[in-house]
PDB file of C-alpha atoms in Angstrom:
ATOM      1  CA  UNK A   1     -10.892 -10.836  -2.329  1.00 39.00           C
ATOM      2  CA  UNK A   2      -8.544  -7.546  -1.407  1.00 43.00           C
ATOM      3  CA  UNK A   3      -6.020  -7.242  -3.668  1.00 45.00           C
ATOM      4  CA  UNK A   4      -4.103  -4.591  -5.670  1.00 51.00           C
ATOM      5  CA  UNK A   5       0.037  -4.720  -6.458  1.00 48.00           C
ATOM      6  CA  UNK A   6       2.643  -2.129  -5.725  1.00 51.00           C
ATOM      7  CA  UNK A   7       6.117  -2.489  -7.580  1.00 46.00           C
ATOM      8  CA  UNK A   8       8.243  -0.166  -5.911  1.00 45.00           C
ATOM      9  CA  UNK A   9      11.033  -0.615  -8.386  1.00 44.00           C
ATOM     10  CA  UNK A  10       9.547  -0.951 -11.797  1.00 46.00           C
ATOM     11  CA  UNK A  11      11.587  -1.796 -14.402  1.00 41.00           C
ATOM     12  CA  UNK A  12      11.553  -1.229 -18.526  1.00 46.00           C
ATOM     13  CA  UNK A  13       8.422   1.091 -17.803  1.00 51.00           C
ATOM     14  CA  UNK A  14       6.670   2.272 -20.765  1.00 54.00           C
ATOM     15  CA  UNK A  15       6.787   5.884 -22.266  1.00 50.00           C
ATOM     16  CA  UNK A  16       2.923   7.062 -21.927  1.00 62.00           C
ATOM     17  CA  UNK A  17       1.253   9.568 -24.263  1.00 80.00           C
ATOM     18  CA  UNK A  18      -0.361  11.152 -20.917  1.00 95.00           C
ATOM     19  CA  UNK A  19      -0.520  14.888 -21.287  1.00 95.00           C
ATOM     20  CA  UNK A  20       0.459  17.088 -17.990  1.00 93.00           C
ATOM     21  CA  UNK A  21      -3.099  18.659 -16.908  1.00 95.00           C
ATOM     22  CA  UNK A  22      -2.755  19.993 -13.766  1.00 97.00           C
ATOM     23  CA  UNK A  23      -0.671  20.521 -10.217  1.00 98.00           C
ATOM     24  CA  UNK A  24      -1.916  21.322  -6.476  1.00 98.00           C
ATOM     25  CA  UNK A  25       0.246  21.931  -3.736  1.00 98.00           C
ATOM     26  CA  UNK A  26       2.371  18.365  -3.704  1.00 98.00           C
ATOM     27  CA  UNK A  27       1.511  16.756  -7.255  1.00 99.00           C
ATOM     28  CA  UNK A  28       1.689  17.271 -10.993  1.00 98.00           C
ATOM     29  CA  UNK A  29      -1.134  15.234 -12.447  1.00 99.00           C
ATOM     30  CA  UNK A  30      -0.841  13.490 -15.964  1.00 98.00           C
ATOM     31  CA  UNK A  31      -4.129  11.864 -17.691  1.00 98.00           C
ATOM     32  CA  UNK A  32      -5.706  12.145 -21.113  1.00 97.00           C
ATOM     33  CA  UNK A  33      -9.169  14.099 -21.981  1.00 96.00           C
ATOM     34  CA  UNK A  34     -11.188  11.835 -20.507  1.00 96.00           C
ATOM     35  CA  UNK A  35     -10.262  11.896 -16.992  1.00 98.00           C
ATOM     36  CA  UNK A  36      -9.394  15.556 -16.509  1.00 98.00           C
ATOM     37  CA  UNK A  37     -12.414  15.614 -14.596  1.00 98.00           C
ATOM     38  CA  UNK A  38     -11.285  13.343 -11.738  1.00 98.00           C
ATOM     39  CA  UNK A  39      -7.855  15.100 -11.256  1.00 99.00           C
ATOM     40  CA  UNK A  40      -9.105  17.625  -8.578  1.00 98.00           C
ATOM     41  CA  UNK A  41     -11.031  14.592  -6.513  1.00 99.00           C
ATOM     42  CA  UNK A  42      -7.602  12.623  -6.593  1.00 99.00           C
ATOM     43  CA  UNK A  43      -5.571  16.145  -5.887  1.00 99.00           C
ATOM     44  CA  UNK A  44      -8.095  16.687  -2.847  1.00 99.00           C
ATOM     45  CA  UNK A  45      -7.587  13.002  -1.763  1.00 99.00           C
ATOM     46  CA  UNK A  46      -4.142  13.330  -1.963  1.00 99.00           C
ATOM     47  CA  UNK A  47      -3.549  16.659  -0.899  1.00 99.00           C
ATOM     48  CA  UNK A  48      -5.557  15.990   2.717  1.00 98.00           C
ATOM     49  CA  UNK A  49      -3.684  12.579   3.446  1.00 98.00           C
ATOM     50  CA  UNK A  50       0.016  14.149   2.817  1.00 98.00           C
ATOM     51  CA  UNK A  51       0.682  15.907   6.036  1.00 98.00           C
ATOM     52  CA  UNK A  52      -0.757  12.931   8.664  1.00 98.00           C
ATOM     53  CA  UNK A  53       1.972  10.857   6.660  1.00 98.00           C
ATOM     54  CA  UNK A  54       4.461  12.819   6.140  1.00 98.00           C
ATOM     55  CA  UNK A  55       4.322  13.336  10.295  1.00 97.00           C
ATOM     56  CA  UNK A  56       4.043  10.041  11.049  1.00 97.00           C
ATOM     57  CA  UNK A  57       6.901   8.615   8.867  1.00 96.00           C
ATOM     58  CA  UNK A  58       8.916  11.991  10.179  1.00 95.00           C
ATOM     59  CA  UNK A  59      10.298  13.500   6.230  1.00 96.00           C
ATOM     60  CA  UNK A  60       9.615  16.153   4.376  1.00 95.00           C
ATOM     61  CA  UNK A  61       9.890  15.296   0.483  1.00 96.00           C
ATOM     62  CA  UNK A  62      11.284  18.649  -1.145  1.00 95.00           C
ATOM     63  CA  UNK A  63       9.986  18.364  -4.695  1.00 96.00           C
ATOM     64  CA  UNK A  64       6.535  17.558  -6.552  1.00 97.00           C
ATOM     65  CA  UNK A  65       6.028  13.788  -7.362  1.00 97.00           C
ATOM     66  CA  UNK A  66       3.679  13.164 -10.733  1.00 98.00           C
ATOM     67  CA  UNK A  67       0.827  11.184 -10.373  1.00 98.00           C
ATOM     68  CA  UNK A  68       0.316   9.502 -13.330  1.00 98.00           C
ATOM     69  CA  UNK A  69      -3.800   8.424 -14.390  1.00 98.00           C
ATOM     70  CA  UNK A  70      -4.451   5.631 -17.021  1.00 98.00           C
ATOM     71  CA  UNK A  71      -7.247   5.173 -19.057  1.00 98.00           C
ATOM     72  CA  UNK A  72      -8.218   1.406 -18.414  1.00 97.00           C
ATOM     73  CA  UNK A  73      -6.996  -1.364 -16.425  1.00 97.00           C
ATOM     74  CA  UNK A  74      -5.790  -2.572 -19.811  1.00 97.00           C
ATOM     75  CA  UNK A  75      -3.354   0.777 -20.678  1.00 97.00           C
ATOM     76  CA  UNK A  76      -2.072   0.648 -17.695  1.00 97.00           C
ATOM     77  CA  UNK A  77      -1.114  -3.083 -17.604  1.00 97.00           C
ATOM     78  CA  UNK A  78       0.805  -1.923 -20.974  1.00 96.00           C
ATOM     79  CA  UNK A  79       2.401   0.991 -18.945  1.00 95.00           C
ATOM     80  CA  UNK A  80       3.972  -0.972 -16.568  1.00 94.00           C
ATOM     81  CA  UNK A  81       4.994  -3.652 -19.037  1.00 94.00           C
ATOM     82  CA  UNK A  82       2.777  -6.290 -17.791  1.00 93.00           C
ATOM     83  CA  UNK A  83       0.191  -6.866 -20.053  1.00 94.00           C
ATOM     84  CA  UNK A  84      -1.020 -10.069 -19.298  1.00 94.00           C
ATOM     85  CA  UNK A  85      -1.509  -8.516 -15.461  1.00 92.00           C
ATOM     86  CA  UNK A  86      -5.072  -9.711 -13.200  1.00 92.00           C
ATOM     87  CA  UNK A  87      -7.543  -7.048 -13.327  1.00 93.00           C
ATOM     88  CA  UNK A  88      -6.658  -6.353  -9.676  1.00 92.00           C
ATOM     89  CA  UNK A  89      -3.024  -4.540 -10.389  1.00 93.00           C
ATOM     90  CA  UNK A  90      -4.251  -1.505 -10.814  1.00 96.00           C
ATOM     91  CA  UNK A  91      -1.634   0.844  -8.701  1.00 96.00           C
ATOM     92  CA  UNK A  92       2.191   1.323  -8.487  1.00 95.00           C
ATOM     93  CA  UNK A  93       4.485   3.751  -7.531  1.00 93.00           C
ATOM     94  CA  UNK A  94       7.966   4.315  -9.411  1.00 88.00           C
ATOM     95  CA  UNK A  95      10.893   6.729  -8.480  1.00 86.00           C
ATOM     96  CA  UNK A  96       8.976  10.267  -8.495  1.00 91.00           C
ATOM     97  CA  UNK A  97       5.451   8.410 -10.032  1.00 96.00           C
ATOM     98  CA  UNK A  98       2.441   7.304  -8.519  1.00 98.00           C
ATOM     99  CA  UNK A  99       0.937   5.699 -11.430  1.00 97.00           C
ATOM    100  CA  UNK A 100      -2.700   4.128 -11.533  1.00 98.00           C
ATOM    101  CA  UNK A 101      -6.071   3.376 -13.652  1.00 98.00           C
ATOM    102  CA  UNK A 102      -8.646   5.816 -13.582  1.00 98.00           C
ATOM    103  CA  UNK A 103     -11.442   6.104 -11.016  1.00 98.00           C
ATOM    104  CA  UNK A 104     -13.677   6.524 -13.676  1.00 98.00           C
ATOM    105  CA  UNK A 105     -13.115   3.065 -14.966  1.00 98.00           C
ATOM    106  CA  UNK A 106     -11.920   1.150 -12.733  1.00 97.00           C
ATOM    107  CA  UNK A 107     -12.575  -2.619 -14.450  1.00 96.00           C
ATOM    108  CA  UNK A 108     -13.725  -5.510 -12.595  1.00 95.00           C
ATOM    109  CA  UNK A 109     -12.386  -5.536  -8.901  1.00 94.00           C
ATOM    110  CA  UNK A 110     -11.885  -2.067  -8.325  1.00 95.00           C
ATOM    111  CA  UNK A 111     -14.240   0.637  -7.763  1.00 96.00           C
ATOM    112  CA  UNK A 112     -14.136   4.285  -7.942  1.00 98.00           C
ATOM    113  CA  UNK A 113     -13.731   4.355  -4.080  1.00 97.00           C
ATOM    114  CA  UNK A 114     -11.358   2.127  -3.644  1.00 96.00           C
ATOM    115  CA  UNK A 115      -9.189   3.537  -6.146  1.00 98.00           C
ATOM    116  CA  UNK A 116      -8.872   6.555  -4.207  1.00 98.00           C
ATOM    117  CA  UNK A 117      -7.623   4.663  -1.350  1.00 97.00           C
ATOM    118  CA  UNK A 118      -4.870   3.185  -3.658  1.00 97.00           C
ATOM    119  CA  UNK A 119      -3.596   6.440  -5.035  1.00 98.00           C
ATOM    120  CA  UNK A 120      -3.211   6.956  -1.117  1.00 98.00           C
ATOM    121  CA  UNK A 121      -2.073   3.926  -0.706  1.00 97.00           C
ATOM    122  CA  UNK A 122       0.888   4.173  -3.311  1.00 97.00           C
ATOM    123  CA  UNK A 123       2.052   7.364  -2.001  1.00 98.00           C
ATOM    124  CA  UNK A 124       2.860   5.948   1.280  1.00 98.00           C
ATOM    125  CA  UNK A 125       5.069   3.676  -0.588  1.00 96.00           C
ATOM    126  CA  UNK A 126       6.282   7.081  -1.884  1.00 96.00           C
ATOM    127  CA  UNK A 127       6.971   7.719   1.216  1.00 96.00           C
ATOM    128  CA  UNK A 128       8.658   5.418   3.062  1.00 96.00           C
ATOM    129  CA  UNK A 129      11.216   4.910  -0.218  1.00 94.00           C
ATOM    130  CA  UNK A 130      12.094   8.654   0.879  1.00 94.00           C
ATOM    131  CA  UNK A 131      12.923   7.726   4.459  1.00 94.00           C
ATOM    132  CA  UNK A 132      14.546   4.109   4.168  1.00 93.00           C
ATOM    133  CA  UNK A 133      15.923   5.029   0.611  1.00 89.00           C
ATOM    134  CA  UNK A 134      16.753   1.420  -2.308  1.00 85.00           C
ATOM    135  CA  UNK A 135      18.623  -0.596   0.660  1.00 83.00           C
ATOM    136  CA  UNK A 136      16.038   0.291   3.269  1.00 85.00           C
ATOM    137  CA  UNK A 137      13.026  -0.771   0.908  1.00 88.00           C
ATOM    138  CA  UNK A 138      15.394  -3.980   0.019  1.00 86.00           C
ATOM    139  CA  UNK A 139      15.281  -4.977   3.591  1.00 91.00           C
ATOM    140  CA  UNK A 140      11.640  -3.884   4.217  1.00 95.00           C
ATOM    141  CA  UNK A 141       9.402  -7.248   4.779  1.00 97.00           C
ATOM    142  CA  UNK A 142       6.488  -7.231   2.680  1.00 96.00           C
ATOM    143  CA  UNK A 143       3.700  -7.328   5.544  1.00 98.00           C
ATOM    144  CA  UNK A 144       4.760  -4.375   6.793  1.00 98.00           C
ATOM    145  CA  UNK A 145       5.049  -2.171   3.600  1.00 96.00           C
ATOM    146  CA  UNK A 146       1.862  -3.501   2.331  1.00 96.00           C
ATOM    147  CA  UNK A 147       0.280  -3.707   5.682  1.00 97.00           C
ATOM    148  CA  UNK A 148       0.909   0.608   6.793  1.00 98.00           C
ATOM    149  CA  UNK A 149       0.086   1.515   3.003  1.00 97.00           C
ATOM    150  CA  UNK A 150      -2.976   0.000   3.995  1.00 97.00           C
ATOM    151  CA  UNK A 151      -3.752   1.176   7.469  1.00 97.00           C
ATOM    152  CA  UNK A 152      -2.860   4.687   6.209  1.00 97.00           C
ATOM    153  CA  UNK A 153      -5.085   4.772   3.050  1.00 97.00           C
ATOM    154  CA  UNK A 154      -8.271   3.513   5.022  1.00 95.00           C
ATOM    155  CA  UNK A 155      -8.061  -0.008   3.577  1.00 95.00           C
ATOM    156  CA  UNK A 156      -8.534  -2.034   6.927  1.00 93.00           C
ATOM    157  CA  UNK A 157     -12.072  -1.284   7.517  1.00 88.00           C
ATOM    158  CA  UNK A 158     -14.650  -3.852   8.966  1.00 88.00           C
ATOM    159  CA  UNK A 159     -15.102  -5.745   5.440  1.00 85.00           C
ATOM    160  CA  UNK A 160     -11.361  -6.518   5.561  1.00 88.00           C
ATOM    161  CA  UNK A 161     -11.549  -7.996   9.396  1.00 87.00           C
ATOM    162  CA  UNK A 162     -14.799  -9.909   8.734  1.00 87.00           C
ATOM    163  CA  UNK A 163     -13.253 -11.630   5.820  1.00 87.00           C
ATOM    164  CA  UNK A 164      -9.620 -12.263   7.947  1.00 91.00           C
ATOM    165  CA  UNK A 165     -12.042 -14.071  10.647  1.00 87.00           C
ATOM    166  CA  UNK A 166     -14.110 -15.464   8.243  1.00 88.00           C
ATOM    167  CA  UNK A 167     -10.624 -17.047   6.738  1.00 88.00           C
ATOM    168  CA  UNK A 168      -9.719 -17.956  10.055  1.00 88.00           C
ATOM    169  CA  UNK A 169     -12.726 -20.380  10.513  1.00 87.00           C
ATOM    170  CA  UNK A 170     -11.352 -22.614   7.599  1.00 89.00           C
ATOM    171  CA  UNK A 171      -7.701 -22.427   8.225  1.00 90.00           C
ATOM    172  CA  UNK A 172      -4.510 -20.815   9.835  1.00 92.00           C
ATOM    173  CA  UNK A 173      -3.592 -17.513   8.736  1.00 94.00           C
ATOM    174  CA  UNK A 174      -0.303 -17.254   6.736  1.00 96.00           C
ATOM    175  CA  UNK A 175       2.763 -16.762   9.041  1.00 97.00           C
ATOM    176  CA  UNK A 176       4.601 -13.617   8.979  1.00 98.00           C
ATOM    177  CA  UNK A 177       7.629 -15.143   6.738  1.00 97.00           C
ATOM    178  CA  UNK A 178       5.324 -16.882   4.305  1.00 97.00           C
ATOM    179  CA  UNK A 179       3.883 -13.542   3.876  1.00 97.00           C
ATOM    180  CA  UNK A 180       7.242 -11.525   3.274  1.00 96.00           C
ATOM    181  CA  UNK A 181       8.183 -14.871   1.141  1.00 96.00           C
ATOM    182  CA  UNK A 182       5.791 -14.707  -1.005  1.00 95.00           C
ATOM    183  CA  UNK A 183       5.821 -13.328  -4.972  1.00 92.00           C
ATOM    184  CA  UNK A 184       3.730 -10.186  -5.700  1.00 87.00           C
ATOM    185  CA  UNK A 185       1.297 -12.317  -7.313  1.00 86.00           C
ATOM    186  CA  UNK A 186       1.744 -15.127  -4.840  1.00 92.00           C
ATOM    187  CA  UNK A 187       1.148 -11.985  -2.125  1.00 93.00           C
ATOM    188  CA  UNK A 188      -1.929 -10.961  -3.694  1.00 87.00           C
ATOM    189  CA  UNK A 189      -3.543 -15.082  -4.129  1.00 87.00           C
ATOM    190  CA  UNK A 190      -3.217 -15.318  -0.088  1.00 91.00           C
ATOM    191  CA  UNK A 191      -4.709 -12.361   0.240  1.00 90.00           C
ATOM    192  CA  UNK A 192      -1.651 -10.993   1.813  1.00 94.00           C
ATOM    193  CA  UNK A 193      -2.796  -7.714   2.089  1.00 94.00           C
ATOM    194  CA  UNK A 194      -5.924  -8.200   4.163  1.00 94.00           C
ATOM    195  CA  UNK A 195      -4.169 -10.191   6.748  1.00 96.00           C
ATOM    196  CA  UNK A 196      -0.587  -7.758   6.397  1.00 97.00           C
ATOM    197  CA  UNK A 197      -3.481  -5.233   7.226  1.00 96.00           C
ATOM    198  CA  UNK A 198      -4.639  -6.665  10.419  1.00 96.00           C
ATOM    199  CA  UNK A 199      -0.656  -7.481  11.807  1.00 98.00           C
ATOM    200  CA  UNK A 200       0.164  -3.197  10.842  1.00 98.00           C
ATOM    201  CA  UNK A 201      -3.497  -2.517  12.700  1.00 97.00           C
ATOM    202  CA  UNK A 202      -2.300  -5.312  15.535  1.00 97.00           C
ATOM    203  CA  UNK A 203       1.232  -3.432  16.238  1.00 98.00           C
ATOM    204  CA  UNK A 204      -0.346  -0.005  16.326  1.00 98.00           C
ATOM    205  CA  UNK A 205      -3.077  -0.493  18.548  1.00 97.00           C
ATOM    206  CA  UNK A 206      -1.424  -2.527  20.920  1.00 98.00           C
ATOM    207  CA  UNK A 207       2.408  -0.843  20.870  1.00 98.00           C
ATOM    208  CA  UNK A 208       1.410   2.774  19.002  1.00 98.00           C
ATOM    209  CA  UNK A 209       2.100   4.072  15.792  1.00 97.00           C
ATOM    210  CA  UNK A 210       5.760   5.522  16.947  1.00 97.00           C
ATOM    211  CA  UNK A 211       6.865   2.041  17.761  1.00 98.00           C
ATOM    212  CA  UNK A 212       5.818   0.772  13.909  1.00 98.00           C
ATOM    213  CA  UNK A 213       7.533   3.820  12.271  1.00 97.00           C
ATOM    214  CA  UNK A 214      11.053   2.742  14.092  1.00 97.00           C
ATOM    215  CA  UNK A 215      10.866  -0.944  12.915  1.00 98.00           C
ATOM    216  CA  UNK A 216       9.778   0.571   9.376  1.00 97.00           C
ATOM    217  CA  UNK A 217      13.040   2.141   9.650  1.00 96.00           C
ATOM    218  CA  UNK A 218      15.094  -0.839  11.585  1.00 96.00           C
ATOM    219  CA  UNK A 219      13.252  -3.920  10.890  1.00 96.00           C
ATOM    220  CA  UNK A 220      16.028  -5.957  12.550  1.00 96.00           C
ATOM    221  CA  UNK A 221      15.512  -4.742  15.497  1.00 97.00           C
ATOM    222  CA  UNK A 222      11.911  -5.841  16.078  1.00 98.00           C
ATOM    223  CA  UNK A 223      12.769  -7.760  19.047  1.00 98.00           C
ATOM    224  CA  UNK A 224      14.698  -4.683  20.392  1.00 98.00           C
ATOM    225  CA  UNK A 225      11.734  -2.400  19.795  1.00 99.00           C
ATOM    226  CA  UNK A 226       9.278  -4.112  20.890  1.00 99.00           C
ATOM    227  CA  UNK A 227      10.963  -5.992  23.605  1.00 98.00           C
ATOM    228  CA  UNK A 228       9.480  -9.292  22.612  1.00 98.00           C
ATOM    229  CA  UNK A 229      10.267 -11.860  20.011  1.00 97.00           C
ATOM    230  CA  UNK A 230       9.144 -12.138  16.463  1.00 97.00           C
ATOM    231  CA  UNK A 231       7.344 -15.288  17.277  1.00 97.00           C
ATOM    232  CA  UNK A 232       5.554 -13.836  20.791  1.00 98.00           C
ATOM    233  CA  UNK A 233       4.065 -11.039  18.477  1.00 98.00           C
ATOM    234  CA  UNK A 234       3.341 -13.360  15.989  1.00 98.00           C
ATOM    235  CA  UNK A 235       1.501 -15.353  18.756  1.00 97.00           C
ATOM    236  CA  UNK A 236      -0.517 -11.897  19.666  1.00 97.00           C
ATOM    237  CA  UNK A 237      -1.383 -11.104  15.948  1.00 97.00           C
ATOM    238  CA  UNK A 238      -3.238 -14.644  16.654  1.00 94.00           C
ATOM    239  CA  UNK A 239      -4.650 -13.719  19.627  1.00 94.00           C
ATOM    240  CA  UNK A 240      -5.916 -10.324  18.454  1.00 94.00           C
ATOM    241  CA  UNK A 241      -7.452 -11.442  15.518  1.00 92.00           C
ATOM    242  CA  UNK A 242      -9.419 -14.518  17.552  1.00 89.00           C
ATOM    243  CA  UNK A 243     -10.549 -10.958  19.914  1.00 84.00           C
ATOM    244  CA  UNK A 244      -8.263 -13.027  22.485  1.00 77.00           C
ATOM    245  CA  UNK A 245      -6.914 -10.795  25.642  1.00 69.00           C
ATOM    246  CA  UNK A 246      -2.898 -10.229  25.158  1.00 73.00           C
ATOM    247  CA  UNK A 247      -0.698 -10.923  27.701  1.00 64.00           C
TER     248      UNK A 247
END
């Protein structure tokens, strides 16, 4: 399963009793005593992904954002007021925060490695909230936010695509509405993010990554950019994922 949650606009957050440890170049990093010692791994993580996306999504963010390290899967499901949260939520980004559990203990689904991806991961949801702004994000559909978080953070790799064909053996993927339809937890149940992975992966390989940063910022126009229909690239996705030629 490939899951983890972003909630772009949090609401009722909780005040944490994280301590301010430590800033690098782009980030001031909040954890407690325990995980001081991952800070400069997640700073150097950080740090060495910020320029490839703040060039490809074409911004420059003026200020420091906080990143924002919980102890347990558990403290942070109390941080973002959702205690009774899956053990895969374990990342979220809100206003200037990147806020996530610890590397160090990561709980059940998550490992240390992939929670370095998510920190990544987040910030490009950072990101594009700085270039599309609250209506932008609004109009964003989900398989596309979730689906370049992941193809910038490293998350489409060949585990993801062997388990999106695997999936395909017993049944037809989720259609690109159902996907942008669906709740966060509904999202995360179809494994929405694997196959949003693929479609972002489909659209750049085929089209080029300057061609997904335009519909990032003018989804409506997908036909326009792409001079095809929603449903003809919808038929590709297919087609690429089956390792079908494209016409």
């Amino acid at each position: 399963m490939f899951v983890l949650l972003t909630i772009p606009r949090l609401i009722g957050q909780n005040i944490d009793s994280l301590n301010f440890v430590k800033e690098s170049q782009h980030f001031n990093f909040y954890s407690t005593k325990g995980d001081i010692k991952v800070l400069d791994s997640l700073a150097i993580t950080l740090e060495n992904n910020y320029s490839k996306i703040m060039n490809h999504i074409g911004i420059q963010i003026d200020k420091k954002n906080n990143v924002r390290v919980y102890p347990n899967v558990k403290a942070f499901h109390v941080a973002i007021n959702q205690p009774d949260a899956p053990d895969w939520v374990v990342g979220t980004c809100h206003g200037d925060d990147l806020m996530m559990v610890s590397p160090l203990n990561p709980g059940t689904v998550h490992t240390y490695e992939s929670l370095m991806q998510v920190i990544v991961h987040e910030f490009v949801h950072m990101a594009i909230y700085y270039a599309v702004g609250e209506k932008g994000i609004a109009a964003l559909p989900k398989w596309l936010s979730e689906g370049y978080a992941l193809y910038e953070s490293g998350q489409i790799n060949d585990h993801t695509r062997k388990y999106v064909e695997s999936s395909l053996l017993k049944k037809a993927p989720p259609t690109w509405t159902e996907l942008d339809a669906a709740s966060d937890m509904e999202f995360g149940k179809m494994n929405g993010y694997a196959f949003s992975g693929t479609i972002v992966e489909f659209l750049i390989v085929t089209y080029g990554i300057d061609k997904l940063v335009l519909l990032i910022k003018k989804p409506e126009n997908i036909e326009i950019i792409y001079g095809l229909s929603k449903n003809a690239l919808e038929q590709q996705w297919i087609q690429y994922l089956e390792h079908e030629k494209i016409e």
